[in-house]
PDB file of C-alpha atoms in Angstrom:
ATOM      1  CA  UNK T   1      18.303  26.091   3.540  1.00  0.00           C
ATOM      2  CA  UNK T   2      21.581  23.864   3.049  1.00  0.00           C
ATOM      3  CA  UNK T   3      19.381  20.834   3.102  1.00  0.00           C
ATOM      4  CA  UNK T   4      21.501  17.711   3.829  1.00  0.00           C
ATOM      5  CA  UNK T   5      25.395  18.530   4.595  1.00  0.00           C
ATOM      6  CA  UNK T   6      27.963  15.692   4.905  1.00  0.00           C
ATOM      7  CA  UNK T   7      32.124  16.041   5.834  1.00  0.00           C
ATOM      8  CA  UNK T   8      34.189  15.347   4.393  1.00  0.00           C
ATOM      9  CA  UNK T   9      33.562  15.217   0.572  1.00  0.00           C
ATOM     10  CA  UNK T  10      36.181  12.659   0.170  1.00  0.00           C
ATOM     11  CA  UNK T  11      38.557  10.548   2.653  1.00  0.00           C
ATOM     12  CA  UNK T  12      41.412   7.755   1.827  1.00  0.00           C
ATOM     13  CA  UNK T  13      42.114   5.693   4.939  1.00  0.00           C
ATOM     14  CA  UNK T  14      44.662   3.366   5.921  1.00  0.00           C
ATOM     15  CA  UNK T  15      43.885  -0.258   6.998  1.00  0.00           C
ATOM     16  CA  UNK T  16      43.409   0.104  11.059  1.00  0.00           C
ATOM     17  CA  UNK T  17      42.755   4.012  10.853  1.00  0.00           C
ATOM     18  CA  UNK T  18      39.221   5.377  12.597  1.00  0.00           C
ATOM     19  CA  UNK T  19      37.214   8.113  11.216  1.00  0.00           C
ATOM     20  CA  UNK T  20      33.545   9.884  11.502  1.00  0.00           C
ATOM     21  CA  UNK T  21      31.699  10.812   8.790  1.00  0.00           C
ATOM     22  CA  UNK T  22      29.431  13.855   9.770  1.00  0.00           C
ATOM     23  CA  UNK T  23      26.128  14.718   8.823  1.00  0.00           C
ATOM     24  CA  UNK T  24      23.655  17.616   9.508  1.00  0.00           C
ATOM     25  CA  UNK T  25      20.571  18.494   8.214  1.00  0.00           C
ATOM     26  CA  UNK T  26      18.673  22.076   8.673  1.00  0.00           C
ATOM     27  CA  UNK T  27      14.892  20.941   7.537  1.00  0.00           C
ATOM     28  CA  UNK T  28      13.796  19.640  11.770  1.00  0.00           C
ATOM     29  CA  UNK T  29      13.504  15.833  10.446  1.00  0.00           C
ATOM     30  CA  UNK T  30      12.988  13.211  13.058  1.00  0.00           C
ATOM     31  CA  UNK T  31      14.236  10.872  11.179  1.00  0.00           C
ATOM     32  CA  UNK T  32      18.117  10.081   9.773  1.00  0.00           C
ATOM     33  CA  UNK T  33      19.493   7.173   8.116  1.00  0.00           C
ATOM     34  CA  UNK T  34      23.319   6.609   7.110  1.00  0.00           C
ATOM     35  CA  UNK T  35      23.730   4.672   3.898  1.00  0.00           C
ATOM     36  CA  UNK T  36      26.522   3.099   2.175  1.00  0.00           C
ATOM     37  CA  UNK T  37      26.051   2.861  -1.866  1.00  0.00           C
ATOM     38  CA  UNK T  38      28.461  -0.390  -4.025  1.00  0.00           C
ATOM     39  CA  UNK T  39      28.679  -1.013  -7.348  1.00  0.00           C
ATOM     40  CA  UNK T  40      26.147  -4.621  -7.684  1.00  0.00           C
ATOM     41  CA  UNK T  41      24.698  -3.655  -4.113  1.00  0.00           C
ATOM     42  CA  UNK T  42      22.507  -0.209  -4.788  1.00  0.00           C
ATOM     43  CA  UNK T  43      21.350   1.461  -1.644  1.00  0.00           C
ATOM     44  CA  UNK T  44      21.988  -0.161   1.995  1.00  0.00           C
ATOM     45  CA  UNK T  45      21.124   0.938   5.055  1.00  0.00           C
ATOM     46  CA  UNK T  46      23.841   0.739   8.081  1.00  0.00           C
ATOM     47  CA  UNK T  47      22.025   2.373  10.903  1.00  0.00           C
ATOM     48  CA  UNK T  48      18.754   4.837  11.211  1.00  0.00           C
ATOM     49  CA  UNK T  49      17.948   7.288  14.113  1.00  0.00           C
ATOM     50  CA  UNK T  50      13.823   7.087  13.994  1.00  0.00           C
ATOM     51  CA  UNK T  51      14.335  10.183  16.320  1.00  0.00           C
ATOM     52  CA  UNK T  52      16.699  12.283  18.875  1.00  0.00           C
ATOM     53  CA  UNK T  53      17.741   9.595  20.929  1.00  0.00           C
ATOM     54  CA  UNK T  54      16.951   6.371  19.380  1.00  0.00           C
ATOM     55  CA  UNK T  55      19.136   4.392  16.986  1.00  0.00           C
ATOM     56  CA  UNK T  56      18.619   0.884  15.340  1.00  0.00           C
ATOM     57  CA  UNK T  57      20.630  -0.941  13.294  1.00  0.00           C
ATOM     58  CA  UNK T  58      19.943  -1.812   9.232  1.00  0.00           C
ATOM     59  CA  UNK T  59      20.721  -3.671   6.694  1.00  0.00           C
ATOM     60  CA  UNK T  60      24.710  -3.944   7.259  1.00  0.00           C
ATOM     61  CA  UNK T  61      25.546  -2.304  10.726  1.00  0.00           C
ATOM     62  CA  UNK T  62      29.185  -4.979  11.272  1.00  0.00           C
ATOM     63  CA  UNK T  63      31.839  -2.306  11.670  1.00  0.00           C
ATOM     64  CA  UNK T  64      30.110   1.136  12.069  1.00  0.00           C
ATOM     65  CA  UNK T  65      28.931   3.055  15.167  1.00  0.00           C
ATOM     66  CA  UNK T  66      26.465   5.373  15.145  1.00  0.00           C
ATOM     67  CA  UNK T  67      25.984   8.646  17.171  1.00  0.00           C
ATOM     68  CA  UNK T  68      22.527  10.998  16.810  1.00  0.00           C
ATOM     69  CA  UNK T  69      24.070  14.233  18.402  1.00  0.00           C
ATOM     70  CA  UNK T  70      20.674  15.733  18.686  1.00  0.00           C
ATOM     71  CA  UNK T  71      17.877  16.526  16.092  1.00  0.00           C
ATOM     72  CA  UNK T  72      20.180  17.849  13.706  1.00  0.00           C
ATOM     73  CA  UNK T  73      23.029  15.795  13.705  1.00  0.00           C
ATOM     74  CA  UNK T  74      24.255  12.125  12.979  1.00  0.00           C
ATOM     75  CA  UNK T  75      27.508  11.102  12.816  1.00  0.00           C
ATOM     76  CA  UNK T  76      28.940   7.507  11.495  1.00  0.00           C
ATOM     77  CA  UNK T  77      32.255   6.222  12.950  1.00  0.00           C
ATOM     78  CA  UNK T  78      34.539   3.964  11.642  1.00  0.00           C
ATOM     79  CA  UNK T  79      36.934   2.535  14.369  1.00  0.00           C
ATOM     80  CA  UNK T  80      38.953   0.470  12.454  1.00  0.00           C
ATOM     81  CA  UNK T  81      38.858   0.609   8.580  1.00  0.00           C
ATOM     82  CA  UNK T  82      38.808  -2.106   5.929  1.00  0.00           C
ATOM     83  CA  UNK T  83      39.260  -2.458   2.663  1.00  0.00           C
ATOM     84  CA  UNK T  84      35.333  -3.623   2.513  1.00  0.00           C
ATOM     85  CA  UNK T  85      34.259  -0.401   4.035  1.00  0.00           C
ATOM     86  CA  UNK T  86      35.534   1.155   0.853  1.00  0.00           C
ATOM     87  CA  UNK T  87      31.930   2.987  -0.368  1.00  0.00           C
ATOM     88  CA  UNK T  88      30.272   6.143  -1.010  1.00  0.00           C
ATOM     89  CA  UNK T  89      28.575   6.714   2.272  1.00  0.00           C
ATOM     90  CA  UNK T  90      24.957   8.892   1.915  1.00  0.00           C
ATOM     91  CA  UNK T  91      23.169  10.708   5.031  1.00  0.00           C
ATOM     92  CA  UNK T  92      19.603  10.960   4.810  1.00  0.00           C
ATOM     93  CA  UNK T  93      17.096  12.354   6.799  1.00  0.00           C
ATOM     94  CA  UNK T  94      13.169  12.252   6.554  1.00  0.00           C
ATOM     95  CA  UNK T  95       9.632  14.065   8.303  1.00  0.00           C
ATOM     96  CA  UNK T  96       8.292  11.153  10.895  1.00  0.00           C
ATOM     97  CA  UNK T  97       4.612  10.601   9.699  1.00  0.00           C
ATOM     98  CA  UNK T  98       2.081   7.815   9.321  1.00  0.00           C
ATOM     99  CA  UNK T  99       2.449   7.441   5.553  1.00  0.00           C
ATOM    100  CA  UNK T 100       5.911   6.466   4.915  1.00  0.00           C
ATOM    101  CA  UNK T 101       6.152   7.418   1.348  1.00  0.00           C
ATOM    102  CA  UNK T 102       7.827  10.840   3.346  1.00  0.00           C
ATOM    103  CA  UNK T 103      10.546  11.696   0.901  1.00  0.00           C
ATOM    104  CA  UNK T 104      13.808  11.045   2.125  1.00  0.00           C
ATOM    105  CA  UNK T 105      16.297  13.471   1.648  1.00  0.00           C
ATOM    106  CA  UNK T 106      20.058  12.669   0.738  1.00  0.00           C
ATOM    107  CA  UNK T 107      23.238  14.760   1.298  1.00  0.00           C
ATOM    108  CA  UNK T 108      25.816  14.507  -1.401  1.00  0.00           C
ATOM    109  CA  UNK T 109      27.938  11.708   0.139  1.00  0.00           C
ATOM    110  CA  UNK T 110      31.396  11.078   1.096  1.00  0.00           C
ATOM    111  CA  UNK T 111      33.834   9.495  -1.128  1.00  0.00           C
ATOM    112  CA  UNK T 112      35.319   7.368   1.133  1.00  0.00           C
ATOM    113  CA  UNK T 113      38.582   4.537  -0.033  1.00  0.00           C
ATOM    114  CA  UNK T 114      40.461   1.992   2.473  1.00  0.00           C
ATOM    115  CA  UNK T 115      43.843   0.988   1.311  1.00  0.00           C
TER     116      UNK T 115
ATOM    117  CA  UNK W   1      17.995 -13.559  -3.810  1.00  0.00           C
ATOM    118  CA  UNK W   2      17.562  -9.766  -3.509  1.00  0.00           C
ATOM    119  CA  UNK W   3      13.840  -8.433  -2.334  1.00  0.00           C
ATOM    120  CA  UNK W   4      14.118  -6.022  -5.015  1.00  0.00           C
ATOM    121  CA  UNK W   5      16.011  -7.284  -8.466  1.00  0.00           C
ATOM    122  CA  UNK W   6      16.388  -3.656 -10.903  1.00  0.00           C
ATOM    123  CA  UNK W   7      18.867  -4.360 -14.055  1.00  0.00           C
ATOM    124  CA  UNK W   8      21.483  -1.827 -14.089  1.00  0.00           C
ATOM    125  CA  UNK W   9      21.900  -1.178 -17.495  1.00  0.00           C
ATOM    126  CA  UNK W  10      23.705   0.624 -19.107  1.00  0.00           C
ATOM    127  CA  UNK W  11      20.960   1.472 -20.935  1.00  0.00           C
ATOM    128  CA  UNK W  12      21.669   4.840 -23.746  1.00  0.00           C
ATOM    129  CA  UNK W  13      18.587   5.803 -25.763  1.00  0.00           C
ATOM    130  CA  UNK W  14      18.281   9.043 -28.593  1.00  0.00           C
ATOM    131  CA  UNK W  15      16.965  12.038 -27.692  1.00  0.00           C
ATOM    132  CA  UNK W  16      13.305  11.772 -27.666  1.00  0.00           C
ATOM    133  CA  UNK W  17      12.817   8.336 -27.152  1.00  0.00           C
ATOM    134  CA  UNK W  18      10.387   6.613 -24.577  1.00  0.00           C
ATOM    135  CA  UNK W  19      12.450   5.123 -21.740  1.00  0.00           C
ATOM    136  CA  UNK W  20      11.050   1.785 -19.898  1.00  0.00           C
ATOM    137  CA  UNK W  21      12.509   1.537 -16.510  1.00  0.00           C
ATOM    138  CA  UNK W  22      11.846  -1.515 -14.239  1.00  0.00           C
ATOM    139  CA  UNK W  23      12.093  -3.486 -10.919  1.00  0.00           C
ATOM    140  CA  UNK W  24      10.223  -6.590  -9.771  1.00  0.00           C
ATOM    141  CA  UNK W  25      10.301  -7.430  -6.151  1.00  0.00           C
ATOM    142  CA  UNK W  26       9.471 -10.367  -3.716  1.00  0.00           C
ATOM    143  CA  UNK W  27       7.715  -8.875  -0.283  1.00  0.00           C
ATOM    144  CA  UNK W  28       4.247  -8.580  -0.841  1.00  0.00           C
ATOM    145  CA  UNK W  29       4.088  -6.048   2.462  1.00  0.00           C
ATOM    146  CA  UNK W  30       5.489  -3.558   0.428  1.00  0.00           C
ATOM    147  CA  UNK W  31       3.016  -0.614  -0.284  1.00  0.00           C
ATOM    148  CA  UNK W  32       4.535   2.273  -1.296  1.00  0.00           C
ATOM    149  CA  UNK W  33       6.682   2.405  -4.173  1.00  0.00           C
ATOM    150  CA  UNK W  34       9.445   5.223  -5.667  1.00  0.00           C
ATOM    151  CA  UNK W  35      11.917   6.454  -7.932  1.00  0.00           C
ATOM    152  CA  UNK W  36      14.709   8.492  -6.948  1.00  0.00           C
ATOM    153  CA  UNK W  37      16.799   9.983  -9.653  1.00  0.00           C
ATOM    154  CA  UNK W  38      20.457  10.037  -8.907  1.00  0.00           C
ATOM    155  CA  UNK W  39      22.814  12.687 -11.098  1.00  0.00           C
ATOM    156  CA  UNK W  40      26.727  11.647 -11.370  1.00  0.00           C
ATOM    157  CA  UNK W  41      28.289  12.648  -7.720  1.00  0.00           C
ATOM    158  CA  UNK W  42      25.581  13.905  -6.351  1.00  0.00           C
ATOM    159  CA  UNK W  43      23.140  12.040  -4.356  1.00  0.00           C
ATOM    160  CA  UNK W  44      19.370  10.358  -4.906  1.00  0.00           C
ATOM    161  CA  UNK W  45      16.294  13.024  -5.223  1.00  0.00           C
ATOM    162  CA  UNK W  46      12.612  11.848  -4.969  1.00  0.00           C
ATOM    163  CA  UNK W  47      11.151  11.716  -8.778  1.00  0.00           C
ATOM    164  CA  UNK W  48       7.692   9.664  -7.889  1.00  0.00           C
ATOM    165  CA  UNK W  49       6.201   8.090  -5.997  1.00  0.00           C
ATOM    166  CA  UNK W  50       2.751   5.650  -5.746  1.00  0.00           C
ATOM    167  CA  UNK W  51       0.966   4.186  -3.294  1.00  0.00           C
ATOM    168  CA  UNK W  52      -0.406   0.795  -3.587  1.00  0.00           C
ATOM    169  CA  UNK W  53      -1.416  -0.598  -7.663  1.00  0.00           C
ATOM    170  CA  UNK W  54      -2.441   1.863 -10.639  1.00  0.00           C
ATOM    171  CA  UNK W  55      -0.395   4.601 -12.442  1.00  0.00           C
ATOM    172  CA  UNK W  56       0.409   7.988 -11.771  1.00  0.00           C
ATOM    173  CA  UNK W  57       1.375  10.662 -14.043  1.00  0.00           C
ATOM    174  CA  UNK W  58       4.110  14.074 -13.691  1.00  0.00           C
ATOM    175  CA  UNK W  59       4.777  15.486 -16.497  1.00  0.00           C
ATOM    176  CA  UNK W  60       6.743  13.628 -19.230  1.00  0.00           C
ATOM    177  CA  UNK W  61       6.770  10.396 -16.210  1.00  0.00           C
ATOM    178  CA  UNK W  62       4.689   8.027 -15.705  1.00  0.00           C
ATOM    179  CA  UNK W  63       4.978   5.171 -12.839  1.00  0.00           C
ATOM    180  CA  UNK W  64       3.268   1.938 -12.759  1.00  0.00           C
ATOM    181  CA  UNK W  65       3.017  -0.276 -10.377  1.00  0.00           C
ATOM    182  CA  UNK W  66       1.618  -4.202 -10.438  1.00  0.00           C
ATOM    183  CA  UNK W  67       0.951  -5.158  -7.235  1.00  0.00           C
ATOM    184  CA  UNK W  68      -0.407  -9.393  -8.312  1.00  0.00           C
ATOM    185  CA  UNK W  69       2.975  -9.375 -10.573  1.00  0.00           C
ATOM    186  CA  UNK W  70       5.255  -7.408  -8.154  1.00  0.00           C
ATOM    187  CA  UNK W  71       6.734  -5.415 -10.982  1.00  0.00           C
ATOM    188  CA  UNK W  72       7.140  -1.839 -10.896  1.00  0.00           C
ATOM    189  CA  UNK W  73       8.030   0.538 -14.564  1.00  0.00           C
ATOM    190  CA  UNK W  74       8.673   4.358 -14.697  1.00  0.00           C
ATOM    191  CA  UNK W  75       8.360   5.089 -18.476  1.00  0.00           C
ATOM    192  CA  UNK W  76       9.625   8.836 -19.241  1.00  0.00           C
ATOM    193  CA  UNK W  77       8.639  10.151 -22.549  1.00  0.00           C
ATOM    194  CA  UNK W  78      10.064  12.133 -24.977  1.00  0.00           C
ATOM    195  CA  UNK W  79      13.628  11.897 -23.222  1.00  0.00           C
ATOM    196  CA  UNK W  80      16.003  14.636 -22.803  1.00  0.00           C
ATOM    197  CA  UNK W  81      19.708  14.549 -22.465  1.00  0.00           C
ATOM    198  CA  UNK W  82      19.212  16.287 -18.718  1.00  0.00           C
ATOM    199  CA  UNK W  83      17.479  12.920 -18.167  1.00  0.00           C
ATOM    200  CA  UNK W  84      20.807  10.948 -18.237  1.00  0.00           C
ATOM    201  CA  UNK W  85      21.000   9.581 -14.200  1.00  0.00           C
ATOM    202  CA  UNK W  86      20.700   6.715 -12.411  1.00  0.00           C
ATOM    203  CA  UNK W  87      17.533   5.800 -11.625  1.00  0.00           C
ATOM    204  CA  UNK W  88      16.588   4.559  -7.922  1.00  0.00           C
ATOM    205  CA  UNK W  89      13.247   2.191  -6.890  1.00  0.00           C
ATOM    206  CA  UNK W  90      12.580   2.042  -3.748  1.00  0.00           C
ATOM    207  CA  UNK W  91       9.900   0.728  -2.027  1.00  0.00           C
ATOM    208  CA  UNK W  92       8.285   0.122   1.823  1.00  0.00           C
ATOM    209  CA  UNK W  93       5.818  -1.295   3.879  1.00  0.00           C
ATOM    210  CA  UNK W  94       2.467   0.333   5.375  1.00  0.00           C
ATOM    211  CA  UNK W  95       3.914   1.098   8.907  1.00  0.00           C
ATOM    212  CA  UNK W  96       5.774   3.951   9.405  1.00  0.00           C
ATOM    213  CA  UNK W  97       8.603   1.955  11.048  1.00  0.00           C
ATOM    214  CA  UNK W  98       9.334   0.509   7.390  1.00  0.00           C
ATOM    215  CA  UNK W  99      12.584   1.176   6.165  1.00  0.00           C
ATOM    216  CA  UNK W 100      12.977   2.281   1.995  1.00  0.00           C
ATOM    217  CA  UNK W 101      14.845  -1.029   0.017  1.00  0.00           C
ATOM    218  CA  UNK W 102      16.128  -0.066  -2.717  1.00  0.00           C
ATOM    219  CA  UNK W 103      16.883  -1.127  -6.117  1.00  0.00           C
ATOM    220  CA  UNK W 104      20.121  -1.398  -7.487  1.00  0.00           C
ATOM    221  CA  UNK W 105      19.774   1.342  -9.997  1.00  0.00           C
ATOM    222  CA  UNK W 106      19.709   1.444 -13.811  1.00  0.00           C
ATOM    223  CA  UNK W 107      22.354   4.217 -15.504  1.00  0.00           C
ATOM    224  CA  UNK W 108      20.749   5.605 -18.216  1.00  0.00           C
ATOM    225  CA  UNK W 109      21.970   7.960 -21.376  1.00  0.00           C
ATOM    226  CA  UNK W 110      20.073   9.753 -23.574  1.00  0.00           C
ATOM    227  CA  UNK W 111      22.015  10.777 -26.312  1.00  0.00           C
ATOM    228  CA  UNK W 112      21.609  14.255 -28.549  1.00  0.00           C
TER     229      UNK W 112
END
């Protein structure tokens, strides 16, 4: 099992430019979360699927869109980079239970820099 | 003010020392309570977790968590250079709706 898989490794964008980050993940996870990680800032969440077909916003959702494919897949598009949107981006994805201590699991993130 | 406040270090030990990692927090829903260790490029992996107050043991870690002073410590004893990572708290509320905040992280170095 790959576990979590994100493309591209690393991206340098332009001011203006549009991109999507992709994400799969081979475990059958309900659940998948896109996360952007800053120096100062830790951990934040831009947008969560709870399930094929649903998707909610987080912490910091200004300037992203969000697509769940289906169960497997999640993509994050940029339309129209900043220099703010300059991050490591992380793809997570989790079982759906009652307790939600349900680990989450993270891909290996993309590098991602907005000149 | 951040929900959950986690000093980021740097913090470099020797080998074999015990490490005291912390967070304290402000939402007094949250229930569950984790550490995710985080390796240089790579991203977080689950390391602990508890549920609620008390301790919990695994290995050469040991979580605690304080629920009446909202202050969370993973102590890890006997460190090893492999140890050196960043190291994650998260935490959550009861429902299974709630969303993981996270810590900022604390980099830690364990030196031979």
């Amino acid at each position: 099992n790959a576990g979590v898989t994100q493309t591209p490794k690393f991206q340098v964008l332009k001011t203006g430019q549009s991109m999507t980050l992709q994400c799969a993940q081979d475990m059958n996870h309900n659940s998948m979360y896109w996360y952007r990680q800053d120096p100062g800032m830790g951990l934040r969440l831009i947008y969560y699927s709870a399930s094929e077909g649903t998707t909610d916003k987080g912490e910091v959702p200004n300037g992203y869109n969000v697509s769940r494919l289906n169960k497997r897949e999640f993509s994050l598009r940029l339309e129209s980079a900043a220099p703010s949107q300059t991050s490591v981006y992380f793809c997570a994805s989790r079982e759906r239970g009652e307790r939600t201590y349900n680990e989450q699991f993270f891909g290996p993130g993309t590098r991602l820099t907005v000149l | 003010q951040k929900e959950v406040e986690q000093d980021p270090g740097p913090l470099s030990v020797p080998e074999g020392a015990i490490v005291s990692l912390n967070c304290t927090y402000s939402n007094s829903a949250f229930q569950y309570f984790m550490w995710y260790r985080q390796y240089s490029r790579k991203g977080p992996e689950l390391l602990m977790y508890t549920y609620s107050s008390g301790n919990k043991e695994d290995g050469r870690f040991t979580a605690q968590v304080d629920k009446s002073s909202k202050y969370i410590s993973l102590f890890i004893r006997d460190s090893q250079p492999s140890d050196s990572a960043t190291y994650l708290c998260a935490m959550s509320g009861e429902t299974s709706g709630s969303r993981l905040t996270f810590g900022e992280g604390t980099q830690l170095t364990v030196n031979p």
